[in-house]
């Protein structure tokens, strides 16, 4: 059985429920009032999918505008990103497109992108149509799901489908990810270093 | 198999998820605060931000931080400059950090949380900027801590500062928030420390680590998370680069450090002075260097007068200075190291082996070298020098040169330390003298002459090839704060141990039999003594098994109940 390390980040407007999704996934909890995130929060979670163990290193970024410029630090080197919007707030959806554009522009290689329409339990308040979001996700070849951190609907499934979508060559082998810190300044170099030692092992 | 963790990632750190953790509690396990120091046209260096904002510092502390956060002469420091400093904490309102009490019990002595000093880790940036009236942007990000984790915090500030210069205050806030998710430092554990989208992994050493070859004995539990950046050490600095220009004299410097001689390091940049001073201090590890040391010291420092006065002999401190003014001010100091720029050539510079007379140093423009009239006690070990020079010529990696140098001095220091430890052990009372019916035995006095007599039989010659006047070196060492510090620490440890042994003897003893034929007064005396022991054990969390303590408490109750009633009531109040 392989152990695979996944750096994942959550992006999206303030108040769409990024931290709630993480809290539900990691601890299976829900809080009515979650303080707004500062910078980013970090959590880890082991998940077994199809006999493979995945260690998710989750960077839950802050949605507030003042932290906007910090986002690249958190999605840099990530294998996956979840871009979250609120199905009850029309204006949170265009931001998804901005994030996807930014990711495509700044992240080399094939990052797995998932789009999550959160708060889908609030049916009577819905402003974003499922079909519209789904169509957009298909166009950009992203995973799409509607979630509810409150009811836990599709939360675990979201992470499972991300795990399944990951390109196979990046499987983590113990001792292959160890390299001197001086080499990590440049993300390009780091990539070479990892793949180099993978081949040799 | 699903598990989760938040922030801290080692399995044994789950306890930090208890709800009693307040915001910034975890942050203060590592850092006191993060500051931004700027250059104000009217005020000069000024504190722009202190984060978290509730942190209070005295004006004196703030002043010292401000002055020490900028290079003395900015002209030569275009771009980024990194260094660190150490300042005195102002007395009063000491905030005790709970996790540090525990940490201090288990960590190596030289890594203890310092309750008298702060360490400051600086990232200074100077760039041309036409939009600013003076034409230059000059600012420093500084991390302040009580912990001497030089390698970790230097790395940390080099991650945080560039982001801050790019994106401003929110990034500092985000960084501090990341640090506020770290678990407390636990000696012996490998910690995963998330910061700005990466995870730093570093092992916290423990006092139980084997000294020689510590590198090979790292058999800690496998971390739950593959880290993205592994720091080879929490605190070790690049001693090889620090000493590269003065390699032939390092063994003499080791003697100066061991004996707590006043020493000044002069160089053009605070990066050089701080790395050199830190290297000097680490040279005598596992001894703890007990005098003050200032990796970077300026004329504005609040201890400037105290340390540079000519009316007294120079104090037992090490100063790292860059201001040319010091060449004059500290002219009377007995030992001066002048570090020049290393040309980067594999050749050995001219006059490499020569010592220079202290009096010949007048300005900072003097040639690099060691200026002293000190006559070393020990003969130079030429083997190590040859090895290192060969490494220079064959371009051996700096890490390898460092390891060779560090190991050499660790072995030398241990050769010096072993006879002391052996003699110390001979001062221990015999096991059979530990009696439950008497007070705990105490350690015999350390007798310098008696110790020196043991050297003939079992001195450092047993473990070291270095020849010379070892006994002279010991005698000089005995007059230094380092000996005092070492002796105090060892006595404390041994007495602690004796207390435990005595306590255990007391727990095992059949006290009820013993009191049969004893006078009342003797019994009362026993009760009082046991009470004192119990108090000591709980106050110092002495490693006595809880079942033994319970046993002792039961003994107590029985003994008291065997006494006349009036006495019972006196003892029970």
XYZ file of C-alpha atoms in Angstrom:
774
model
C 0.000 0.000 0.000
C 1.390 3.365 -0.936
C 1.456 6.467 1.179
C 0.880 9.593 -0.769
C 1.333 13.147 0.357
C -1.026 15.697 -1.112
C -0.639 19.396 -0.636
C -4.078 20.870 -1.151
C -5.383 24.382 -0.788
C -8.837 25.874 -0.522
C -9.614 29.138 -2.253
C -12.723 31.260 -2.588
C -14.552 34.330 -1.358
C -14.869 35.227 2.278
C -17.735 33.445 4.038
C -18.396 30.698 1.469
C -17.501 28.019 4.003
C -13.940 26.925 3.255
C -13.008 26.464 6.902
C -16.300 24.685 7.592
C -15.629 22.202 4.794
C -12.192 21.497 6.266
C -13.546 21.186 9.793
C -16.192 18.726 8.605
C -13.685 16.691 6.615
C -10.912 16.638 9.211
C -12.853 16.368 12.447
C -16.390 15.710 11.336
C -17.563 18.769 13.221
C -19.629 21.789 12.418
C -19.592 25.166 14.136
C -22.273 27.804 13.667
C -19.852 30.666 13.945
C -16.406 30.190 12.534
C -14.041 33.124 13.042
C -12.652 34.430 9.789
C -9.328 32.856 8.919
C -6.104 34.838 9.216
C -3.680 34.121 6.413
C -4.329 30.405 6.250
C -4.946 27.513 8.583
C -3.112 24.255 8.291
C -4.466 20.795 9.005
C -3.648 17.269 7.991
C -5.851 14.275 7.412
C -5.204 10.682 6.434
C -7.687 9.210 3.999
C -7.762 5.726 2.501
C -9.086 5.554 -1.049
C -8.955 2.334 -3.095
C -6.346 0.825 -0.773
C -4.057 3.813 -1.019
C -3.396 6.065 1.927
C -3.376 9.750 1.239
C -2.047 12.313 3.646
C -3.763 15.583 2.888
C -1.836 18.660 3.923
C -4.637 21.162 3.807
C -3.990 24.881 3.561
C -7.276 26.626 4.195
C -6.678 30.165 2.943
C -8.367 33.329 4.154
C -11.048 34.718 1.863
C -10.723 38.319 2.977
C -9.408 40.696 0.355
C -6.464 41.874 2.458
C -4.936 38.396 2.352
C -5.501 38.018 -1.383
C -1.856 38.642 -2.269
C -0.670 35.848 0.039
C -2.554 33.113 -1.833
C 0.328 32.164 -4.180
C 2.401 30.971 -1.199
C -0.295 28.513 -0.334
C -1.138 27.145 -3.777
C 2.525 27.061 -4.854
C 3.543 23.424 -5.093
C 0.044 22.160 -4.337
C -1.208 19.064 -6.146
C -4.830 20.046 -5.772
C -7.028 23.039 -5.128
C -10.661 23.282 -4.081
C -12.284 26.486 -5.230
C -15.382 27.118 -3.148
C -18.410 29.324 -3.761
C -21.678 29.760 -1.911
C -24.731 28.520 -3.838
C -26.857 31.076 -2.006
C -24.682 34.012 -3.087
C -24.570 34.699 -6.793
C -21.675 37.119 -6.395
C -19.389 34.431 -4.962
C -19.391 32.514 -8.244
C -17.469 34.887 -10.542
C -14.604 34.728 -8.051
C -14.316 31.011 -8.847
C -13.465 31.879 -12.425
C -10.865 34.398 -11.279
C -9.210 31.795 -9.075
C -9.191 29.179 -11.797
C -7.640 31.649 -14.217
C -4.982 32.545 -11.650
C -4.183 28.908 -10.929
C -3.911 28.010 -14.604
C -1.619 30.960 -15.104
C 0.661 30.472 -12.104
C 0.782 26.756 -11.409
C 2.804 24.690 -13.831
C 1.849 21.096 -14.515
C -1.431 19.400 -13.916
C -2.958 20.517 -10.700
C -6.245 18.870 -9.839
C -8.898 21.546 -9.524
C -12.236 20.925 -7.840
C -15.136 23.363 -7.734
C -17.409 23.088 -4.741
C -20.750 24.871 -4.380
C -21.209 24.925 -0.632
C -24.322 25.418 1.531
C -26.427 23.269 -0.814
C -28.719 22.427 2.121
C -30.207 25.944 1.878
C -32.396 25.040 -1.101
C -34.864 27.909 -0.857
C -32.062 30.502 -0.826
C -30.234 29.152 -3.857
C -28.938 31.744 -6.318
C -26.437 29.759 -8.392
C -27.926 27.083 -10.637
C -26.297 23.680 -10.486
C -26.264 23.313 -14.278
C -24.399 26.585 -14.804
C -21.659 25.698 -12.394
C -21.485 22.137 -13.635
C -21.168 23.295 -17.233
C -18.357 25.654 -16.309
C -16.508 22.901 -14.434
C -16.806 20.591 -17.426
C -15.456 23.284 -19.724
C -12.321 23.637 -17.669
C -12.038 19.917 -16.873
C -12.483 20.381 -13.143
C -14.168 18.175 -10.563
C -17.564 19.541 -9.635
C -19.708 18.913 -6.615
C -22.193 20.655 -4.403
C -21.498 20.286 -0.717
C -22.916 21.068 2.672
C -20.524 21.374 5.561
C -23.615 21.490 7.801
C -25.057 18.130 6.720
C -21.702 16.666 5.568
C -23.187 16.017 2.138
C -20.473 15.246 -0.447
C -17.640 16.421 1.807
C -15.704 13.186 2.064
C -16.640 12.334 -1.514
C -15.068 15.585 -2.683
C -11.686 14.622 -1.246
C -12.004 11.064 -2.481
C -12.594 12.166 -6.036
C -9.604 14.477 -5.811
C -7.464 11.561 -4.627
C -8.659 9.442 -7.566
C -7.987 12.198 -10.063
C -4.348 12.692 -9.057
C -1.844 11.743 -11.750
C -0.237 8.442 -10.750
C 3.422 9.361 -11.207
C 3.604 11.530 -8.115
C 3.238 8.694 -5.645
C 5.224 9.402 -2.561
C 7.907 6.979 -1.575
C 9.412 7.266 1.869
C 12.833 8.929 1.860
C 12.439 10.351 -1.600
C 11.096 13.675 -0.427
C 14.121 14.446 1.704
C 16.393 17.098 0.399
C 18.419 19.928 1.712
C 16.519 23.044 2.605
C 18.840 25.247 0.584
C 17.435 23.739 -2.566
C 13.839 24.626 -1.816
C 14.073 28.319 -2.599
C 13.281 27.653 -6.178
C 10.142 25.597 -6.767
C 11.392 24.506 -10.179
C 14.534 23.033 -8.709
C 12.548 21.258 -6.051
C 10.481 19.501 -8.618
C 13.544 18.254 -10.438
C 15.063 17.092 -7.217
C 12.040 15.021 -6.280
C 11.484 13.429 -9.623
C 15.189 12.708 -9.886
C 15.277 10.720 -6.712
C 12.021 8.997 -7.579
C 13.476 7.592 -10.732
C 16.509 6.287 -8.977
C 14.569 4.574 -6.207
C -7.166 4.257 9.485
C -8.111 7.862 9.580
C -6.647 10.387 11.853
C -6.352 14.074 11.955
C -4.320 16.696 13.550
C -4.343 20.403 13.540
C -1.172 22.376 13.273
C 1.049 20.143 15.292
C 1.606 16.857 13.676
C 3.546 14.552 15.901
C 1.354 11.915 17.460
C 2.265 12.744 21.029
C 1.222 16.333 20.622
C -2.482 15.733 20.504
C -2.777 17.204 23.946
C -2.401 20.717 22.581
C -5.920 20.461 21.274
C -7.263 20.961 24.760
C -9.662 23.890 24.870
C -7.541 25.731 27.448
C -5.250 27.004 24.716
C -5.761 30.726 24.254
C -4.909 32.642 21.125
C -1.159 33.376 21.061
C -0.384 30.783 23.766
C 1.174 28.502 21.213
C 2.881 31.392 19.468
C 4.635 32.336 22.690
C 5.954 28.791 23.034
C 8.283 29.786 20.214
C 8.458 33.530 19.836
C 8.014 36.527 22.075
C 6.976 38.722 19.167
C 7.688 39.759 15.606
C 8.604 43.391 14.896
C 9.158 45.668 11.970
C 11.802 48.348 12.420
C 11.886 51.189 9.945
C 14.017 54.244 9.324
C 12.110 57.382 10.158
C 13.586 60.609 8.802
C 12.863 62.458 12.016
C 13.325 59.734 14.601
C 15.948 57.495 13.106
C 15.308 53.801 13.640
C 11.765 53.319 14.916
C 9.501 50.440 15.800
C 6.729 50.342 13.225
C 4.899 47.167 14.205
C 4.937 44.806 17.151
C 2.979 41.651 16.583
C 0.975 40.326 18.425
C -0.071 43.801 19.456
C -0.687 42.983 23.124
C 3.023 42.317 23.687
C 4.538 44.905 25.984
C 8.196 45.748 26.009
C 10.021 48.419 27.949
C 11.322 51.493 26.140
C 14.842 50.242 26.759
C 14.125 46.887 25.169
C 12.493 48.588 22.200
C 15.432 50.972 21.793
C 17.910 48.134 21.853
C 15.904 46.155 19.321
C 15.646 49.192 17.029
C 19.351 49.925 17.030
C 20.394 46.300 16.712
C 18.039 45.669 13.811
C 20.010 47.805 11.381
C 23.590 47.361 10.266
C 25.807 50.000 11.838
C 26.902 51.299 8.502
C 24.217 50.879 5.875
C 26.350 51.876 2.944
C 27.887 48.454 2.532
C 24.634 46.602 2.967
C 22.644 47.041 -0.229
C 20.108 44.322 -0.709
C 19.300 41.859 2.058
C 21.341 41.305 5.206
C 20.599 38.654 7.807
C 22.011 38.422 11.296
C 21.001 37.980 14.912
C 21.557 39.677 18.229
C 21.077 39.062 21.936
C 19.864 41.627 24.467
C 19.111 41.694 28.164
C 15.513 41.413 29.225
C 14.498 44.191 31.547
C 13.909 42.849 35.042
C 10.413 42.551 36.462
C 7.070 41.297 35.110
C 8.512 37.974 34.031
C 6.053 36.005 32.086
C 6.481 32.310 32.756
C 5.737 30.142 29.780
C 4.363 26.866 30.984
C 5.702 24.751 28.166
C 9.204 26.166 28.694
C 9.377 24.842 32.256
C 8.897 21.344 30.929
C 11.079 21.965 27.914
C 13.962 23.255 30.058
C 13.987 20.063 32.099
C 14.637 17.896 29.064
C 16.602 20.038 26.631
C 20.394 20.290 26.348
C 21.573 22.980 28.735
C 22.807 25.325 26.016
C 19.363 25.363 24.392
C 17.421 26.344 27.489
C 14.800 29.026 27.241
C 16.631 32.103 28.489
C 14.773 34.108 31.099
C 17.332 36.904 31.162
C 17.876 37.552 27.454
C 16.037 37.865 24.188
C 17.438 36.704 20.900
C 16.584 38.798 17.857
C 16.672 37.395 14.329
C 16.909 40.150 11.752
C 16.209 40.358 8.050
C 17.233 43.806 6.839
C 16.427 45.092 3.365
C 17.906 48.152 1.749
C 17.006 49.105 -1.803
C 17.119 52.248 -3.876
C 13.718 53.886 -3.970
C 13.301 57.300 -5.572
C 9.842 57.735 -4.072
C 11.360 57.975 -0.590
C 12.934 61.285 0.372
C 16.279 59.801 1.279
C 16.287 57.722 -1.842
C 16.459 54.414 0.021
C 14.041 51.893 1.381
C 15.399 50.529 4.687
C 13.466 48.163 6.876
C 13.975 45.126 9.067
C 11.746 42.279 10.087
C 12.837 40.943 13.479
C 11.747 37.832 15.346
C 12.244 38.023 19.114
C 12.512 34.859 21.184
C 13.821 33.504 24.457
C 14.948 30.354 22.674
C 18.392 30.218 21.068
C 17.162 28.281 18.040
C 19.534 30.133 15.752
C 19.228 27.939 12.677
C 15.446 27.617 12.821
C 14.660 31.259 13.458
C 17.168 32.481 10.875
C 15.442 30.239 8.368
C 12.033 31.396 9.551
C 12.781 35.098 9.239
C 14.184 34.510 5.759
C 10.812 33.009 4.793
C 8.659 35.653 6.461
C 10.523 38.893 5.696
C 10.534 38.796 1.876
C 6.779 38.133 1.931
C 6.313 41.042 4.298
C 8.300 43.392 2.052
C 6.167 42.230 -0.854
C 2.709 42.211 0.715
C 2.840 44.187 3.929
C 1.262 43.667 7.285
C -1.251 40.916 6.421
C 1.654 38.583 5.698
C 3.167 39.226 9.115
C -0.214 38.566 10.653
C -0.547 35.364 8.629
C 2.950 34.220 9.629
C 2.258 34.747 13.323
C -1.022 32.922 12.939
C 0.802 29.978 11.338
C 3.270 29.904 14.248
C 0.333 30.033 16.637
C -0.643 26.614 15.310
C 2.702 24.988 16.174
C 2.864 22.500 19.014
C 5.213 23.336 21.894
C 8.887 22.345 21.454
C 9.372 18.867 22.902
C 12.974 17.657 23.337
C 13.622 14.472 21.422
C 10.779 14.996 19.015
C 10.762 15.836 15.359
C 8.386 18.726 14.840
C 6.484 19.706 11.744
C 6.121 23.464 11.577
C 3.772 24.821 8.919
C 4.641 28.269 7.636
C 3.450 30.069 4.497
C 2.438 27.032 2.500
C 5.388 24.823 3.443
C 6.165 22.600 6.383
C 9.542 22.924 8.092
C 10.696 19.809 9.833
C 13.248 19.960 12.608
C 14.259 17.766 15.505
C 14.443 19.250 18.984
C 17.537 17.846 20.718
C 17.344 16.411 24.218
C 19.908 16.252 26.998
C 19.801 12.481 26.593
C 21.243 12.658 23.086
C 24.541 10.881 22.791
C 27.158 13.525 22.432
C 29.666 12.160 20.001
C 28.101 11.048 16.779
C 24.729 12.510 17.676
C 24.059 12.635 13.975
C 23.832 8.888 13.678
C 21.642 8.230 16.673
C 18.575 9.998 15.389
C 16.182 7.128 15.726
C 13.147 9.184 16.573
C 9.668 8.052 15.716
C 8.825 8.329 12.060
C 7.009 11.600 11.465
C 3.409 11.348 10.429
C 3.996 13.740 7.615
C 6.617 13.981 4.927
C 7.944 17.480 5.360
C 8.700 19.752 2.509
C 11.817 21.225 4.076
C 14.063 19.445 6.505
C 16.271 21.610 8.660
C 19.449 19.688 9.490
C 19.687 21.397 12.869
C 17.684 23.602 15.167
C 20.623 25.678 16.370
C 23.915 24.816 14.692
C 25.606 27.555 12.693
C 28.190 27.356 9.956
C 31.311 27.308 12.117
C 33.626 26.392 9.286
C 32.807 29.488 7.268
C 32.981 31.591 10.421
C 36.536 30.441 11.174
C 37.783 29.930 7.652
C 40.163 32.889 7.713
C 41.547 32.075 11.167
C 41.583 28.280 11.163
C 45.069 27.831 12.690
C 43.925 29.684 15.804
C 40.629 27.993 16.487
C 42.067 25.696 19.131
C 43.416 28.708 20.965
C 40.012 30.351 20.652
C 38.552 27.204 22.178
C 40.791 27.772 25.224
C 39.716 31.407 25.405
C 36.072 30.395 25.276
C 36.478 27.645 27.836
C 38.136 29.999 30.280
C 35.678 32.857 29.671
C 38.211 35.387 28.381
C 36.919 38.730 27.056
C 36.853 38.616 23.297
C 35.789 40.958 20.548
C 34.997 40.017 16.965
C 35.346 42.804 14.415
C 34.045 42.550 10.887
C 32.399 44.713 8.283
C 28.971 43.093 8.491
C 26.731 41.988 11.354
C 26.107 38.731 9.460
C 29.773 37.895 9.890
C 30.018 38.977 13.526
C 26.859 37.159 14.579
C 27.848 33.940 12.861
C 31.355 34.124 14.332
C 30.231 34.905 17.884
C 27.635 32.128 17.756
C 30.290 29.736 16.425
C 32.645 30.681 19.268
C 29.960 29.985 21.844
C 29.176 26.614 20.284
C 32.862 25.647 20.197
C 32.804 24.425 23.810
C 29.540 22.484 23.567
C 28.378 20.461 25.534
C 29.602 23.017 28.061
C 27.221 25.886 28.391
C 28.961 29.187 27.754
C 27.880 31.051 30.886
C 29.054 34.628 30.292
C 27.194 37.169 28.212
C 27.726 37.225 24.482
C 26.503 39.662 21.886
C 26.561 38.401 18.312
C 26.080 42.008 17.254
C 26.744 44.986 19.484
C 26.519 48.700 18.723
C 27.538 51.929 20.398
C 23.853 52.576 21.126
C 23.469 49.438 23.205
C 22.296 50.070 26.760
C 25.264 48.045 28.026
C 27.764 50.012 25.949
C 29.239 51.904 28.914
C 29.253 48.881 31.166
C 31.112 46.744 28.668
C 33.587 49.229 27.260
C 34.701 51.070 30.387
C 38.435 51.437 30.748
C 38.335 51.876 34.498
C 37.967 48.120 35.004
C 39.409 45.065 33.358
C 37.327 44.009 30.346
C 34.381 41.825 31.422
C 34.058 38.159 30.551
C 31.922 38.688 27.437
C 32.120 38.272 23.688
C 31.135 41.200 21.521
C 30.561 41.228 17.786
C 31.063 44.735 16.389
C 31.128 46.425 12.990
C 31.490 50.089 13.872
C 35.080 51.314 13.265
C 34.732 53.320 16.460
C 35.195 50.121 18.463
C 38.721 49.620 17.161
C 39.669 52.490 19.451
C 37.174 51.890 22.252
C 38.168 48.261 22.688
C 41.868 48.692 22.025
C 42.652 47.560 25.569
C 40.859 44.246 25.148
C 43.201 41.291 25.409
C 41.855 39.259 22.467
C 40.544 40.628 19.213
C 39.467 38.674 16.165
C 39.329 40.547 12.917
C 37.443 38.721 10.191
C 38.012 39.896 6.648
C 36.266 38.984 3.474
C 37.280 35.541 2.306
C 38.445 35.725 -1.253
C 36.854 32.345 -1.866
C 40.152 30.984 -3.125
C 41.424 27.574 -2.194
C 44.810 29.023 -1.391
C 45.909 29.614 2.169
C 46.325 33.327 2.819
C 49.687 34.760 3.751
C 50.383 35.041 7.446
C 47.579 32.550 8.081
C 49.474 30.958 10.940
C 50.725 34.100 12.629
C 49.252 35.640 15.722
C 49.212 39.388 15.890
C 49.953 41.596 18.839
C 46.833 43.212 20.213
C 48.501 46.599 20.412
C 49.077 46.678 16.683
C 45.345 46.934 16.051
C 44.345 50.537 15.651
C 41.650 50.658 13.039
C 39.158 48.335 11.474
C 41.229 48.400 8.305
C 43.801 46.137 9.890
C 44.541 42.782 8.401
C 42.290 39.864 9.293
C 43.579 37.658 12.046
C 43.679 37.069 15.779
C 45.275 39.806 17.853
C 46.391 38.539 21.257
C 49.340 37.887 23.509
C 47.767 34.800 24.974
C 49.981 31.750 25.288
C 47.902 28.631 24.778
C 48.214 25.850 27.337
C 47.842 23.113 24.762
C 49.889 22.364 21.707
C 48.210 22.857 18.388
C 46.716 19.764 16.820
C 48.166 20.105 13.348
C 46.323 17.061 12.010
C 42.941 18.732 12.023
C 44.317 21.824 10.323
C 45.919 19.731 7.594
C 42.683 17.885 7.050
C 40.684 21.064 6.737
C 43.178 22.732 4.412
C 43.144 19.643 2.262
C 39.364 19.886 2.216
C 39.678 23.505 1.145
C 41.920 22.572 -1.718
C 39.795 19.655 -2.868
C 36.634 21.762 -2.520
C 35.070 19.494 0.049
C 31.485 20.669 0.744
C 31.108 23.171 3.569
C 28.743 20.804 5.401
C 31.468 18.149 5.535
C 34.118 20.653 6.684
C 31.685 21.783 9.351
C 31.083 18.252 10.549
C 34.836 17.575 10.800
C 35.483 20.764 12.727
C 32.510 20.339 15.037
C 33.364 16.761 15.829
C 36.971 17.635 16.532
C 36.024 20.218 19.118
C 33.311 18.082 20.593
C 35.917 15.378 21.204
C 38.398 17.859 22.599
C 35.775 19.333 24.932
C 34.727 15.894 26.045
C 38.315 14.929 26.761
C 38.406 17.970 28.986
C 35.053 17.183 30.544
C 35.446 13.470 31.277
C 37.999 13.896 34.127
C 35.697 16.492 35.680
C 32.748 14.143 35.473
C 34.791 11.289 36.849
C 35.947 13.354 39.802
C 32.398 14.568 40.352
C 31.217 10.958 40.542
C 33.830 10.272 43.240
C 32.220 12.992 45.352
C 28.948 11.104 45.448
C 28.103 9.441 48.779
C 28.021 5.650 48.731
C 24.698 3.941 48.194
C 24.983 2.235 51.588
C 25.225 5.637 53.277
C 21.733 6.505 52.144
C 19.616 5.755 55.164
C 15.927 6.382 55.701
C 16.704 7.210 59.320
C 19.077 10.024 58.493
C 18.777 13.060 56.266
C 19.706 12.717 52.597
C 23.466 12.511 52.181
C 25.155 15.364 50.383
C 27.802 15.709 47.797
C 31.365 16.322 48.948
C 32.948 19.679 48.095
C 34.743 20.039 44.795
C 38.413 20.385 45.754
C 40.508 21.879 42.971
C 43.864 20.567 44.213
C 42.483 17.120 44.822
C 41.073 17.151 41.297
C 44.345 18.236 39.708
C 46.052 15.310 41.455
C 43.736 12.883 39.637
C 44.872 14.210 36.261
C 48.147 12.338 36.403
C 46.268 9.028 36.501
C 43.176 9.783 34.502
C 43.529 13.077 32.721
C 42.550 14.053 29.179
C 45.609 12.224 27.846
C 43.467 9.077 28.011
C 41.130 10.313 25.307
C 43.002 13.053 23.473
C 46.248 13.160 21.544
C 46.607 16.868 22.239
C 49.592 17.488 24.495
C 50.303 20.397 26.749
C 49.677 21.879 30.135
C 46.222 20.501 30.755
C 46.371 21.195 34.485
C 47.132 24.859 33.833
C 44.105 25.017 31.562
C 41.937 23.436 34.249
C 43.127 25.924 36.846
C 42.266 28.805 34.565
C 38.920 27.210 33.796
C 38.143 26.936 37.536
C 38.258 30.718 37.780
C 35.757 31.204 34.951
C 31.978 31.571 35.037
C 31.783 28.449 32.870
C 33.116 26.279 35.689
C 30.790 27.907 38.181
C 27.852 27.303 35.862
C 28.844 23.720 35.178
C 29.423 22.927 38.850
C 26.147 24.502 39.902
C 24.249 22.560 37.287
C 25.923 19.248 38.131
C 25.432 19.766 41.877
C 21.801 20.521 41.274
C 21.384 17.374 39.194
C 23.240 15.186 41.683
C 21.339 16.549 44.678
C 18.106 16.003 42.840
C 19.201 12.417 42.246
C 20.191 11.943 45.884
C 16.816 13.231 46.978
C 15.155 10.641 44.788
C 17.338 7.814 46.105
C 16.726 8.900 49.668
C 13.017 9.167 49.063
C 12.952 5.692 47.614
C 14.873 4.355 50.616
C 12.351 6.036 52.844
C 9.431 4.523 50.939
C 10.911 1.040 51.155
C 11.859 1.226 54.829
C 9.784 -0.442 57.484
C 9.138 2.696 59.457
C 6.558 1.128 61.734
C 9.160 -1.294 63.093
C 11.627 1.491 63.447
C 9.391 3.701 65.579
C 8.617 0.872 68.048
C 11.343 1.782 70.522
C 11.724 5.445 69.648
C 11.044 8.518 71.714
C 8.120 10.709 70.800
C 10.414 13.517 69.800
C 12.236 11.289 67.308
C 8.969 10.196 65.786
C 7.724 13.746 65.418
C 11.014 14.597 63.806
C 10.527 11.758 61.336
C 7.029 12.908 60.461
C 8.220 16.423 59.805
C 11.031 15.145 57.632
C 8.732 12.981 55.558
C 6.431 15.923 55.074
C 9.285 18.012 53.790
C 10.256 15.279 51.363
C 6.751 14.992 50.030
C 6.584 18.720 49.522
C 9.919 18.653 47.723
C 8.807 15.800 45.510
C 5.627 17.529 44.421
C 7.298 20.908 43.930
C 10.104 19.573 41.803
C 8.270 16.723 40.150
C 11.084 14.463 41.241
C 11.042 11.197 39.381
C 9.670 9.071 42.190
C 7.071 6.481 41.347
C 3.596 7.574 42.456
C 2.977 4.232 44.157
C 6.034 4.857 46.337
C 4.701 8.250 47.310
C 1.350 6.696 48.169
C 3.112 4.139 50.302
C 4.937 6.858 52.156
C 1.749 8.795 52.721
C 0.133 5.700 54.194
C 3.118 5.168 56.486
C 2.669 8.708 57.673
C -0.962 8.263 58.595
C -0.195 5.109 60.530
C 2.711 6.689 62.382
C 0.667 9.707 63.343
C -2.223 7.560 64.580
C 0.193 5.693 66.862
C 1.004 8.923 68.699
C -0.874 10.349 71.686
C -3.992 12.254 70.716
C -2.779 15.730 71.606
C 0.253 15.256 69.373
C -1.931 13.869 66.628
C -4.045 16.972 66.545
C -0.943 19.177 66.441
C 0.525 17.245 63.525
C -2.740 17.144 61.644
C -3.249 20.879 61.591
